[in-house]
PDB file of C-alpha atoms and ligand atoms in Angstrom:
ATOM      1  CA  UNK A   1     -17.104  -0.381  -1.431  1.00 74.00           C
ATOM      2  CA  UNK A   2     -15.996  -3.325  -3.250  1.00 92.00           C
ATOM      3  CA  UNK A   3     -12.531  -5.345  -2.371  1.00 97.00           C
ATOM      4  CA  UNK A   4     -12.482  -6.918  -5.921  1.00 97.00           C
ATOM      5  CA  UNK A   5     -10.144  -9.873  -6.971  1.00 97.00           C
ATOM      6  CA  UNK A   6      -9.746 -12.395 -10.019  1.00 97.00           C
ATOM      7  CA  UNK A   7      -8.625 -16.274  -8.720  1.00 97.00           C
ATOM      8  CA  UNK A   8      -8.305 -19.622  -9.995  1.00 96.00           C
ATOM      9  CA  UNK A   9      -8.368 -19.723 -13.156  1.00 90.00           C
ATOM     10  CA  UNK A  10      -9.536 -15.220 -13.800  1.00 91.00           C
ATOM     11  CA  UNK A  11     -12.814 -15.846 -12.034  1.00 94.00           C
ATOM     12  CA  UNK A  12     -13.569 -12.479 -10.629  1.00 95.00           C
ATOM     13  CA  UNK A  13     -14.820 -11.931  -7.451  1.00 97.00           C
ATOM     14  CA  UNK A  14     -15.352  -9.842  -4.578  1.00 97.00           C
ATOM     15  CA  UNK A  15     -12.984 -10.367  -0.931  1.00 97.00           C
ATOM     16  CA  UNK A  16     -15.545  -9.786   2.245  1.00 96.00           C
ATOM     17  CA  UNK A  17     -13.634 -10.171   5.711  1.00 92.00           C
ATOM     18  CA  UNK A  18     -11.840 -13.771   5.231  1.00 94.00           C
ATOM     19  CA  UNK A  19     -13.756 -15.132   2.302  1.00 97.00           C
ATOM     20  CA  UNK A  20     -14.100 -14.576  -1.862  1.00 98.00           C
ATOM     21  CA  UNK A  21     -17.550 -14.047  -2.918  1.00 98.00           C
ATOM     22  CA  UNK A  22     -17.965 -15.564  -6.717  1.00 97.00           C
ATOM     23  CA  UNK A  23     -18.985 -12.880  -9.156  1.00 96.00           C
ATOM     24  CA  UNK A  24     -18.331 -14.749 -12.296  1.00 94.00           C
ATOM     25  CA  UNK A  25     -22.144 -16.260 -12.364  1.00 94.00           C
ATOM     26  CA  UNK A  26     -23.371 -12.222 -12.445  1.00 95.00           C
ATOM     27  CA  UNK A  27     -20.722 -10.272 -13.787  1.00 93.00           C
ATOM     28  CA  UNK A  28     -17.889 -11.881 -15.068  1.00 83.00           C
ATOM     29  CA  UNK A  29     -20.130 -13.660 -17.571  1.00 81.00           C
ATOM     30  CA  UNK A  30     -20.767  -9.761 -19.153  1.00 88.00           C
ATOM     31  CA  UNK A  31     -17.199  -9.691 -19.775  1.00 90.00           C
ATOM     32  CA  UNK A  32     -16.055 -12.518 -22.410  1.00 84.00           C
ATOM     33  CA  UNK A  33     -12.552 -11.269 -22.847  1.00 83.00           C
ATOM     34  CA  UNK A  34     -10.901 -13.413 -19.601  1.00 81.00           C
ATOM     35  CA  UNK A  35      -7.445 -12.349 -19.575  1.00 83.00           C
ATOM     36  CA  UNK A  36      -8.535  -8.707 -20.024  1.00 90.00           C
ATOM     37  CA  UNK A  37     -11.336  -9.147 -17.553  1.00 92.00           C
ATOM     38  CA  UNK A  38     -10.499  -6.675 -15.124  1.00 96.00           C
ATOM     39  CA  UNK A  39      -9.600  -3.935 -17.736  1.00 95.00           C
ATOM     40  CA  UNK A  40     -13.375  -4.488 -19.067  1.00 95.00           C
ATOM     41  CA  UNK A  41     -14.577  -4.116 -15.873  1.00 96.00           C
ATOM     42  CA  UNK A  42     -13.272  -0.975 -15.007  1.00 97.00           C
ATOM     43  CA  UNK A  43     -14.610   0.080 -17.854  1.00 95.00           C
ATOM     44  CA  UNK A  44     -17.757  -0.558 -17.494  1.00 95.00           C
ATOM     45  CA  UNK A  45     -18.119  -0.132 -13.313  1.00 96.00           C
ATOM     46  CA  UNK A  46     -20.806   2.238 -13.618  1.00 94.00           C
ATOM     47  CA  UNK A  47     -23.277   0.316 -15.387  1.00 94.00           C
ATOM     48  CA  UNK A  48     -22.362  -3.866 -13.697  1.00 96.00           C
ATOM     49  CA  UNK A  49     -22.302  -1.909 -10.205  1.00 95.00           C
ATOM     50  CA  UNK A  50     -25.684  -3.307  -9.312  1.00 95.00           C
ATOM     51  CA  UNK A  51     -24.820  -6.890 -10.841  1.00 96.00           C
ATOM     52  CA  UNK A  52     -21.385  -6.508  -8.530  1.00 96.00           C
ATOM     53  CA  UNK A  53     -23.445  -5.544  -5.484  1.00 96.00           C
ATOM     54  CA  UNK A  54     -25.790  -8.940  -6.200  1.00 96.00           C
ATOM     55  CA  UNK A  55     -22.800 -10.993  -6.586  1.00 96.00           C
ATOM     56  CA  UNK A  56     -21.598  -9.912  -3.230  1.00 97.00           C
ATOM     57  CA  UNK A  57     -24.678 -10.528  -1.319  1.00 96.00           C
ATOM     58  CA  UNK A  58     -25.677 -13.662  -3.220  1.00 97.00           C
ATOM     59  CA  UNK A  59     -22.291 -15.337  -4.808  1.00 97.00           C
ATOM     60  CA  UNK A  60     -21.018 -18.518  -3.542  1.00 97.00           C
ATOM     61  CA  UNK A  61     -18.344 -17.732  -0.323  1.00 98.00           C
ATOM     62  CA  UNK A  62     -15.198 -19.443  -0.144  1.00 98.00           C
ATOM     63  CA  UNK A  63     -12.775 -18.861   2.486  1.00 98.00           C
ATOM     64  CA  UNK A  64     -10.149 -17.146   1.290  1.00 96.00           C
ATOM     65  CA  UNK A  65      -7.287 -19.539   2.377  1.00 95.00           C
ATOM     66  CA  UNK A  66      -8.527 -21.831   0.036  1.00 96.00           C
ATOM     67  CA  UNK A  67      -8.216 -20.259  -3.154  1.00 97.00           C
ATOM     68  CA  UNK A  68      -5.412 -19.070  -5.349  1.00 97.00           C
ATOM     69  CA  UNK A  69      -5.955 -14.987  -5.448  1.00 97.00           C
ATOM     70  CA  UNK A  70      -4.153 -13.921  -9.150  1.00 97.00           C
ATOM     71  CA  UNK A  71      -2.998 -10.423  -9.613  1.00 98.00           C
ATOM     72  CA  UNK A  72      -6.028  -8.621 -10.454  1.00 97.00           C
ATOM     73  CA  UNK A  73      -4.969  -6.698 -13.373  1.00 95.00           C
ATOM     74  CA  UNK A  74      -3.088  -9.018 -15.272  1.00 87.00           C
ATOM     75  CA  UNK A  75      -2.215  -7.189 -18.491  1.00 89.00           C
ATOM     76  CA  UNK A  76      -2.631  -2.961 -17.651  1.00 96.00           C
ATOM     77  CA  UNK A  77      -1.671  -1.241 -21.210  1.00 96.00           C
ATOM     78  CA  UNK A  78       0.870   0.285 -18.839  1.00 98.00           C
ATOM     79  CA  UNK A  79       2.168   0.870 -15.946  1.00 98.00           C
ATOM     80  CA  UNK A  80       4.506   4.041 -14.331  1.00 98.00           C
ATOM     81  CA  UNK A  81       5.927   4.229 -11.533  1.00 97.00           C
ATOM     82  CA  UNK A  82       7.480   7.469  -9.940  1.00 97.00           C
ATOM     83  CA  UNK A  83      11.184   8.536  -9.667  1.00 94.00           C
ATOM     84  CA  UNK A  84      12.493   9.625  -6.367  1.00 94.00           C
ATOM     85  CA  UNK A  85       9.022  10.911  -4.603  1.00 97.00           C
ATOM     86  CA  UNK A  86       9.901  10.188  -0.935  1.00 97.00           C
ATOM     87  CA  UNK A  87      12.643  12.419   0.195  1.00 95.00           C
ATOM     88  CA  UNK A  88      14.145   9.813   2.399  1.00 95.00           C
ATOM     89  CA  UNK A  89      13.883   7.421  -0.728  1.00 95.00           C
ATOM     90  CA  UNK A  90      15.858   9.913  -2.484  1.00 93.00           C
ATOM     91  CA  UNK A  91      18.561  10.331   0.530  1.00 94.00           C
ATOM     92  CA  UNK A  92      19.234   7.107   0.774  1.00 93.00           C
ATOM     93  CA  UNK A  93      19.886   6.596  -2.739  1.00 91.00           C
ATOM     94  CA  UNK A  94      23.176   8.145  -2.456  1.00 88.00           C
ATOM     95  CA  UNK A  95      21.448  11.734  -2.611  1.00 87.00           C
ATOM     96  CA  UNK A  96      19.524  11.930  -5.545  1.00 86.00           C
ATOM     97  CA  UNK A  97      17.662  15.394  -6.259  1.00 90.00           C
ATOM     98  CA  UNK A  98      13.971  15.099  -5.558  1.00 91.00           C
ATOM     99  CA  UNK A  99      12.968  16.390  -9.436  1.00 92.00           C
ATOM    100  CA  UNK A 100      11.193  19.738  -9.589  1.00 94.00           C
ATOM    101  CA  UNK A 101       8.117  18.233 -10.753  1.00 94.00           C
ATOM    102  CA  UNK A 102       6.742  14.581 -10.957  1.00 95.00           C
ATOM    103  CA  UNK A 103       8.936  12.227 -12.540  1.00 94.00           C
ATOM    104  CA  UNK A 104       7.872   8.979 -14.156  1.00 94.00           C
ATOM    105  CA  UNK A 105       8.935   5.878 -15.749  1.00 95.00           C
ATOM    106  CA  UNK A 106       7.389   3.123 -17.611  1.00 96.00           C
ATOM    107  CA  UNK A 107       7.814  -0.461 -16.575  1.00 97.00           C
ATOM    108  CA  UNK A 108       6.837  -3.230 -18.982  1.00 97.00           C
ATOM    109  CA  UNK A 109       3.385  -4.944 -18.079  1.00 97.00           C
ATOM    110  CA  UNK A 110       4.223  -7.823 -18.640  1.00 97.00           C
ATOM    111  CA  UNK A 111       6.324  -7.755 -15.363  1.00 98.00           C
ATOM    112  CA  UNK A 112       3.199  -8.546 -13.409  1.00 98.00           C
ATOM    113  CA  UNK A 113       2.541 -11.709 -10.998  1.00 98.00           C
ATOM    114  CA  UNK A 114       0.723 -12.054  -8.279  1.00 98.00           C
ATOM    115  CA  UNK A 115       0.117 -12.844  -4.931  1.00 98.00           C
ATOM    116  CA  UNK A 116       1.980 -16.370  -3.716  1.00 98.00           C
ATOM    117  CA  UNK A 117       3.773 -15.658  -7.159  1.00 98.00           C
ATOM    118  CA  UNK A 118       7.486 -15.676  -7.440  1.00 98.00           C
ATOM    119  CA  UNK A 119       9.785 -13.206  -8.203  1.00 98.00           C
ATOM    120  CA  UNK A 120      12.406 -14.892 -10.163  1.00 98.00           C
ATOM    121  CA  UNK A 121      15.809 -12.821  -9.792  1.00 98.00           C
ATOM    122  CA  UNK A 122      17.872 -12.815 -13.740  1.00 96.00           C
ATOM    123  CA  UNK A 123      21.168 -13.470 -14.157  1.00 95.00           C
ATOM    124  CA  UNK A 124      22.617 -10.341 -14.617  1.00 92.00           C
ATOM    125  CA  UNK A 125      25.525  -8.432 -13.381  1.00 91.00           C
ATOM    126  CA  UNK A 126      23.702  -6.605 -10.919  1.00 92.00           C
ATOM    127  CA  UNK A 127      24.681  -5.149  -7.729  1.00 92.00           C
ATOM    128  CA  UNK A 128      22.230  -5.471  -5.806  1.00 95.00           C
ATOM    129  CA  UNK A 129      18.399  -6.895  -6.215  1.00 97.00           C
ATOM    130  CA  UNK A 130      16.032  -4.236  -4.052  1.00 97.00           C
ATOM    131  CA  UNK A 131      12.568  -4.048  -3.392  1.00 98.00           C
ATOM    132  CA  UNK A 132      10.294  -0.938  -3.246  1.00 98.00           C
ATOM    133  CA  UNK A 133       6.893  -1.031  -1.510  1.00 98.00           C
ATOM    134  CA  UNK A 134       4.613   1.094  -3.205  1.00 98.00           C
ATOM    135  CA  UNK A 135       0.767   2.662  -3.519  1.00 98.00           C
ATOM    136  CA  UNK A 136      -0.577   1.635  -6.825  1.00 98.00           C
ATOM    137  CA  UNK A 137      -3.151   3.590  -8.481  1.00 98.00           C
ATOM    138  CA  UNK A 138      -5.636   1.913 -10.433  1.00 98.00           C
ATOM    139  CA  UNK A 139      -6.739   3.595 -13.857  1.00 98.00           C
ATOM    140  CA  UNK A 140     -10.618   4.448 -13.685  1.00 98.00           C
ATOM    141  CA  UNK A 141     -12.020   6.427 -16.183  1.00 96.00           C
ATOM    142  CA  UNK A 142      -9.899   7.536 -19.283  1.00 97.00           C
ATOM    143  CA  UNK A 143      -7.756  10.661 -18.503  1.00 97.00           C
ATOM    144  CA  UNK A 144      -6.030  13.105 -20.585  1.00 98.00           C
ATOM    145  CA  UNK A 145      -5.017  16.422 -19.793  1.00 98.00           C
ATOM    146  CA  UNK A 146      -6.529  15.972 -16.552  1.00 98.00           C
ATOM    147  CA  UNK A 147      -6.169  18.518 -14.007  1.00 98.00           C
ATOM    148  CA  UNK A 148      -4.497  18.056 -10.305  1.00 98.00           C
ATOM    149  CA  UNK A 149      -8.412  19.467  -9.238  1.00 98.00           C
ATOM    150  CA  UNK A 150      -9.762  16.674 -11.109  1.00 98.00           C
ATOM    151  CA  UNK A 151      -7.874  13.639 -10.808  1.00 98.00           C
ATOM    152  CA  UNK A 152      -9.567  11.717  -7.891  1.00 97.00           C
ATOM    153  CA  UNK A 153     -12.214  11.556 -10.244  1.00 97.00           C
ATOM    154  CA  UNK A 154     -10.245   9.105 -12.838  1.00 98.00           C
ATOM    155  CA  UNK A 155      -8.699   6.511 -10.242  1.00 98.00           C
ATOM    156  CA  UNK A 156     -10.536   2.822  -9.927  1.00 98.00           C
ATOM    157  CA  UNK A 157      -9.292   1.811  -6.627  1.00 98.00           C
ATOM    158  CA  UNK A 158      -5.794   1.264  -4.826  1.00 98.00           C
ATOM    159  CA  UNK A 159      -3.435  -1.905  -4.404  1.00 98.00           C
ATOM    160  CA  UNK A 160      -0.073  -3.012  -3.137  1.00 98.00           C
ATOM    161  CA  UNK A 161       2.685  -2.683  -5.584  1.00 98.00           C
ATOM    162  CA  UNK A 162       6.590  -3.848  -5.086  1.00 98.00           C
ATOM    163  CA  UNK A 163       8.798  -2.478  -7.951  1.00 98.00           C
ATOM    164  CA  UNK A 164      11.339  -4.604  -7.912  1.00 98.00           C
ATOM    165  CA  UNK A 165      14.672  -3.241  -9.033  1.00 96.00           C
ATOM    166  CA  UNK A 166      17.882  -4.343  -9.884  1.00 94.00           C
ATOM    167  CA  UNK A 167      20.633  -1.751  -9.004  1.00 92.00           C
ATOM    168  CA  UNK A 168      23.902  -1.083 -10.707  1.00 88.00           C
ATOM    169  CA  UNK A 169      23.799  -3.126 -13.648  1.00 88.00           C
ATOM    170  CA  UNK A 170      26.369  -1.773 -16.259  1.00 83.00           C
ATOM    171  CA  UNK A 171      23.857  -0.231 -18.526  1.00 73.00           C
ATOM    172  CA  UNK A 172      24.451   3.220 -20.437  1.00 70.00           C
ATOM    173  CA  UNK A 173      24.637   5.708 -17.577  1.00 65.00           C
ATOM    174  CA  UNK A 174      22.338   7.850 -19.654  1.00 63.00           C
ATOM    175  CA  UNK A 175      19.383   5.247 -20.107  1.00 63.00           C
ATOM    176  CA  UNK A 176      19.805   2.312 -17.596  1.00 66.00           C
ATOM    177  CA  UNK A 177      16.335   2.456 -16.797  1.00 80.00           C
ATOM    178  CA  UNK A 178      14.305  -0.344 -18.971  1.00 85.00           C
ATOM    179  CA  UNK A 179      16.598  -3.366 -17.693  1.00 86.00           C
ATOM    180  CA  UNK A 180      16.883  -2.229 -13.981  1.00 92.00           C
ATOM    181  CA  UNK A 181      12.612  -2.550 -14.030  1.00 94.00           C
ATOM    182  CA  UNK A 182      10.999  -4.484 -16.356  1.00 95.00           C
ATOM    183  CA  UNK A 183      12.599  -8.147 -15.975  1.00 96.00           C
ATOM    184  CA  UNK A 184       9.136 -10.235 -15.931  1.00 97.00           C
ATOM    185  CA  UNK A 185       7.906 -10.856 -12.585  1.00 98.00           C
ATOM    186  CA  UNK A 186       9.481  -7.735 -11.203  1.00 98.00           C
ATOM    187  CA  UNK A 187       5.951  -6.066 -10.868  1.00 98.00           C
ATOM    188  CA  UNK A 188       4.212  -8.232  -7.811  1.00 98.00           C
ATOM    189  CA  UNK A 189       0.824  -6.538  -7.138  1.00 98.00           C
ATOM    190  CA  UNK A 190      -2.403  -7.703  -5.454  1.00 98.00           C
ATOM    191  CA  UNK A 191      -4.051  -9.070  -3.557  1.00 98.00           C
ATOM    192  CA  UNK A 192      -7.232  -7.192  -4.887  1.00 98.00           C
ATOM    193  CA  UNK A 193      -8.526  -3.855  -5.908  1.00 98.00           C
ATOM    194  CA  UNK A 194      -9.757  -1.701  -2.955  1.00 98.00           C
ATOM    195  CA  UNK A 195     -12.464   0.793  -4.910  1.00 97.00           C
ATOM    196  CA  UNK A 196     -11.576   4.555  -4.149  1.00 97.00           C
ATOM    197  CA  UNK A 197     -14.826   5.047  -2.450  1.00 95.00           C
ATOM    198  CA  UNK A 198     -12.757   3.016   0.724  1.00 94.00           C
ATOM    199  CA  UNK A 199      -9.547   5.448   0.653  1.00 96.00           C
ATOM    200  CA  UNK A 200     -11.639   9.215  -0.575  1.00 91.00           C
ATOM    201  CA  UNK A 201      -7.657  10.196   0.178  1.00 93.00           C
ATOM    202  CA  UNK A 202      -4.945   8.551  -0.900  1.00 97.00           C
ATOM    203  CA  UNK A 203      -2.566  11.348   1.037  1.00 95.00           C
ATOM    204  CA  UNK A 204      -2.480   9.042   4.786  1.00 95.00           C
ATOM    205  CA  UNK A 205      -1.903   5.514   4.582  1.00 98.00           C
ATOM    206  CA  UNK A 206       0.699   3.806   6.208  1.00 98.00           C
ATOM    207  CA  UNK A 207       2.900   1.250   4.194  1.00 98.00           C
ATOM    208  CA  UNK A 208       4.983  -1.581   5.468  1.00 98.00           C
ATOM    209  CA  UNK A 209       7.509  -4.399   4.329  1.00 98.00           C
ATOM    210  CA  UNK A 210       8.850  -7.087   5.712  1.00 98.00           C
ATOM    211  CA  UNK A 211      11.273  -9.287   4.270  1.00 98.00           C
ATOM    212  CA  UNK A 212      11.428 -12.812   6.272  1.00 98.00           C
ATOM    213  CA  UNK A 213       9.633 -11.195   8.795  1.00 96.00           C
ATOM    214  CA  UNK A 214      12.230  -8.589   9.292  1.00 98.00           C
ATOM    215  CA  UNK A 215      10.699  -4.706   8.965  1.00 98.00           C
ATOM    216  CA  UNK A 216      12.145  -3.207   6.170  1.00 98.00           C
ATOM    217  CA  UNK A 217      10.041  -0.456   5.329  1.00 98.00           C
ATOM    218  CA  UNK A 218       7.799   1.658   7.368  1.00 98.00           C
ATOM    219  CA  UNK A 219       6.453   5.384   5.549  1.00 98.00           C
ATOM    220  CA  UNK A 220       3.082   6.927   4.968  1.00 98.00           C
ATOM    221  CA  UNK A 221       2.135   8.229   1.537  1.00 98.00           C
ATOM    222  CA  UNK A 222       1.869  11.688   3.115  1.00 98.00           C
ATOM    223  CA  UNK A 223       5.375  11.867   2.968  1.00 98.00           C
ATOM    224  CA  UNK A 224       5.027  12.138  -1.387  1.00 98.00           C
ATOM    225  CA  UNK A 225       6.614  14.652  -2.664  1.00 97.00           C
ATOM    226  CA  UNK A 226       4.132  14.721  -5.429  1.00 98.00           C
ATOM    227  CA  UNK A 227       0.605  12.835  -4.752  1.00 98.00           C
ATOM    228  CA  UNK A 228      -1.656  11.136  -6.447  1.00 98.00           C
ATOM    229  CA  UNK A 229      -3.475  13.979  -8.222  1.00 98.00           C
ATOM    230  CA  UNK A 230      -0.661  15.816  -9.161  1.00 97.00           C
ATOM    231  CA  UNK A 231       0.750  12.626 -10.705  1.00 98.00           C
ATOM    232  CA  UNK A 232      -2.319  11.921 -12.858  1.00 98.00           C
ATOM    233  CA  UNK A 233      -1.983  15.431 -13.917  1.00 98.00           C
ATOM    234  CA  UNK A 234       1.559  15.021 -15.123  1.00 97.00           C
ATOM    235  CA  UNK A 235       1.077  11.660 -16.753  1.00 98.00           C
ATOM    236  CA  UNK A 236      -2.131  12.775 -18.739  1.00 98.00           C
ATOM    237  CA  UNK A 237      -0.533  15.625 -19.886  1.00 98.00           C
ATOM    238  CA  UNK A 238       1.620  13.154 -22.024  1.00 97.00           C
ATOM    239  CA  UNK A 239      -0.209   9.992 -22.399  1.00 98.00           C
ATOM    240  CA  UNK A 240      -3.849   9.366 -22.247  1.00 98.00           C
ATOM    241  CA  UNK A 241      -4.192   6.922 -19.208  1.00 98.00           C
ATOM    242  CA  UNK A 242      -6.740   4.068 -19.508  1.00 97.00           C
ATOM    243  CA  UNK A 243      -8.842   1.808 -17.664  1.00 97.00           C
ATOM    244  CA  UNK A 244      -6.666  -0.753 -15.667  1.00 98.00           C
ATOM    245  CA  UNK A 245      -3.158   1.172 -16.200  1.00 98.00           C
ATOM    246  CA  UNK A 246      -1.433   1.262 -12.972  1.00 98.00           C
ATOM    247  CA  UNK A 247       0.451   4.355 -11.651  1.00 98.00           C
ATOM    248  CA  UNK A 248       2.997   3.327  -8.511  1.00 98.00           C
ATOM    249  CA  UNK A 249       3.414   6.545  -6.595  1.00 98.00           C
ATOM    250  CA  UNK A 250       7.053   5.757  -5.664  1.00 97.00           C
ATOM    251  CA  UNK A 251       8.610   4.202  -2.487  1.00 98.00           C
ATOM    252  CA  UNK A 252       9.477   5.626   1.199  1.00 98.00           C
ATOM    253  CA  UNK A 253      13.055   5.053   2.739  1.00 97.00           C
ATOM    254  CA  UNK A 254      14.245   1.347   3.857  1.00 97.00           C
ATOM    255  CA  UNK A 255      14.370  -0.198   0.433  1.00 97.00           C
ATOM    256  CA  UNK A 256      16.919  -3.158   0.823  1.00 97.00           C
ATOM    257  CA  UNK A 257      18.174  -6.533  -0.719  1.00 98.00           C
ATOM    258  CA  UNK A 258      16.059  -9.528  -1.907  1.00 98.00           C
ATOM    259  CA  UNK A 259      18.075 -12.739  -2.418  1.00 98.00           C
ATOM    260  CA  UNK A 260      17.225 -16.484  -3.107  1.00 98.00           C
ATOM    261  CA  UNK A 261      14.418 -17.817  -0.987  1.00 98.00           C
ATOM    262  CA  UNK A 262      13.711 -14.723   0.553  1.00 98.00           C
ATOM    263  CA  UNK A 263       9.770 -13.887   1.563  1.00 98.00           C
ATOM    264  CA  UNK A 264       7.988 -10.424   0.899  1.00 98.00           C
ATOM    265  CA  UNK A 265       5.416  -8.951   2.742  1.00 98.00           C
ATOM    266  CA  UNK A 266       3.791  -6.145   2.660  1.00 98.00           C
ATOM    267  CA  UNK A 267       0.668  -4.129   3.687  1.00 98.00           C
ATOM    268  CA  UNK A 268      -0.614  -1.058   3.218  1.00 98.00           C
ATOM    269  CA  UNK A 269      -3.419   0.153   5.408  1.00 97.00           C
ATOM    270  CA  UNK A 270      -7.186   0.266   4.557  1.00 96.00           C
ATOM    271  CA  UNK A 271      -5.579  -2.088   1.517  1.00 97.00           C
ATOM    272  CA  UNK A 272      -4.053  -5.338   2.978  1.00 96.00           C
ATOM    273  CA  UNK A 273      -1.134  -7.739   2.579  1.00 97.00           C
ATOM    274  CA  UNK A 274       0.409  -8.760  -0.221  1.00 98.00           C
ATOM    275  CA  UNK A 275       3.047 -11.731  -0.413  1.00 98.00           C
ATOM    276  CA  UNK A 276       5.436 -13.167  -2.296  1.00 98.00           C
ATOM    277  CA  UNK A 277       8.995 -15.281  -2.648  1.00 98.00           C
ATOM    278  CA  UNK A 278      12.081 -14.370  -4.309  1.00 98.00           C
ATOM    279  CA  UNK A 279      14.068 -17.384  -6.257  1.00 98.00           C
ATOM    280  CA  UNK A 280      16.777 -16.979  -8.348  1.00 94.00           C
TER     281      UNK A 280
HETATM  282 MN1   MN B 301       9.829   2.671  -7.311  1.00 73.09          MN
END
């Protein structure tokens, strides 16, 4: 039952009630690779648990307010996000059909940022900038060909996850997806990793945003067309999914504009909040 974070400067630690616990001294010395220090990690959870669990107890605290949380998985070797998995998402997308089994896309990792990062809107013909709140999956152990039955077993954790999208841009009709998703900074996640020990299912967890304060988006992820296991299924069955990728199980209704100077919020329960600003 670990809440764990990187912050200033890919220190790793651990978030306990309103403060960050400083892991680096017991495990993030073990992992000498510091930009891929989370992905290491994960990878080797089962055998720094016990160093994690002394860091907790026996780390140096600092309240939380008073240091800079990064995203904690800066560079996944990918990350997918699903097509159309809310019905309501799909409705209000001028109607389009939920697909008759999961559908995925890749968006490029180096979209990520962080919490208190921005998300810097390009200039580019678009119609509209929009923001999706999301449940992001954490990679755990490598899957491939993973069944439905199975797949609980293979997920890290949970976090927040916007997938910022720009909307109407005049790309070819038949393959508009890569510019609509994968401008950088158009993957805000954070602020930490909740283990998947917290959240045993992912299928009930309510998910909110709030743009300036205003309630965008309001759903529960047990209104997925396709959950989590059934996702991991699908996507092994292609790809082999590693430690640290991230899988964003789509968005519920209420997506809506972001424009210059604009804040995001949002929270997903069990999880917590994750912020940031829009600047163009
Ligand atoms: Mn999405």
């Amino acid at each position: 039952m670990v809440k764990l974070c990187l912050f200033d400067g890919q220190r790793l630690g651990a978030v306990v009630d309103e403060e960050v616990a400083d892991l680096e001294h017991f495990v993030g010395r073990k992992l000498p690779n510091n930009i891929l220090k989370m992905r290491e990690l994960i990878s080797k959870y089962d055998e720094l648990m016990s160093d994690i669990a002394e860091g907790v107890s026996k780390g140096k605290r600092t309240p939380k307010s008073s240091v800079k949380l990064l995203a904690p998985i800066s560079e996944p070797s990918k990350i997918l996000c699903a097509f159309a998995n809310y019905r309501l998402h799909a409705q209000e997308m001028g109607g389009t059909p939920v697909p008759p089994k999961p559908e995925l896309f890749l968006k490029a990792p180096s979209a990520v940022i962080g919490p208190g990062d921005k998300v810097i809107l390009p200039r580019v013909p678009a119609k509209v900038f929009h923001h999706e709140a999301e449940l992001a999956v954490v990679v755990g152990k490598a899957a491939r060909d993973v069944k439905a039955s199975e797949a609980l077993k293979h997920v890290f954790g949970y976090t927040c996850f916007i997938d910022v999208s720009a909307r109407g841009l005049p790309d070819n009709p038949l393959c508009g997806m890569l510019r609509g998703k994968s401008f950088d900074t158009f993957a805000p996640i954070g602020p930490y990793i909740v283990t998947a020990d917290e959240i045993p299912d992912p299928r009930n967890l309510q998910i909110k945003l709030w743009v300036n304060d205003e309630l965008r988006q309001d759903g529960n992820t047990r209104d997925m067309v396709y959950g989590v296991p059934e996702q991991i299924e699908y996507c092994s069955s292609i790809m082999t999914l590693k430690p640290g990728d991230l899988i964003a199980t789509g968005t519920p209704e209420g997506v809506g504009p972001i424009t210059d100077g604009d804040k995001i919020r949002m929270w997903i329960q069990k999880i917590g909040e994750l912020e940031v600003a829009v600047s163009s």
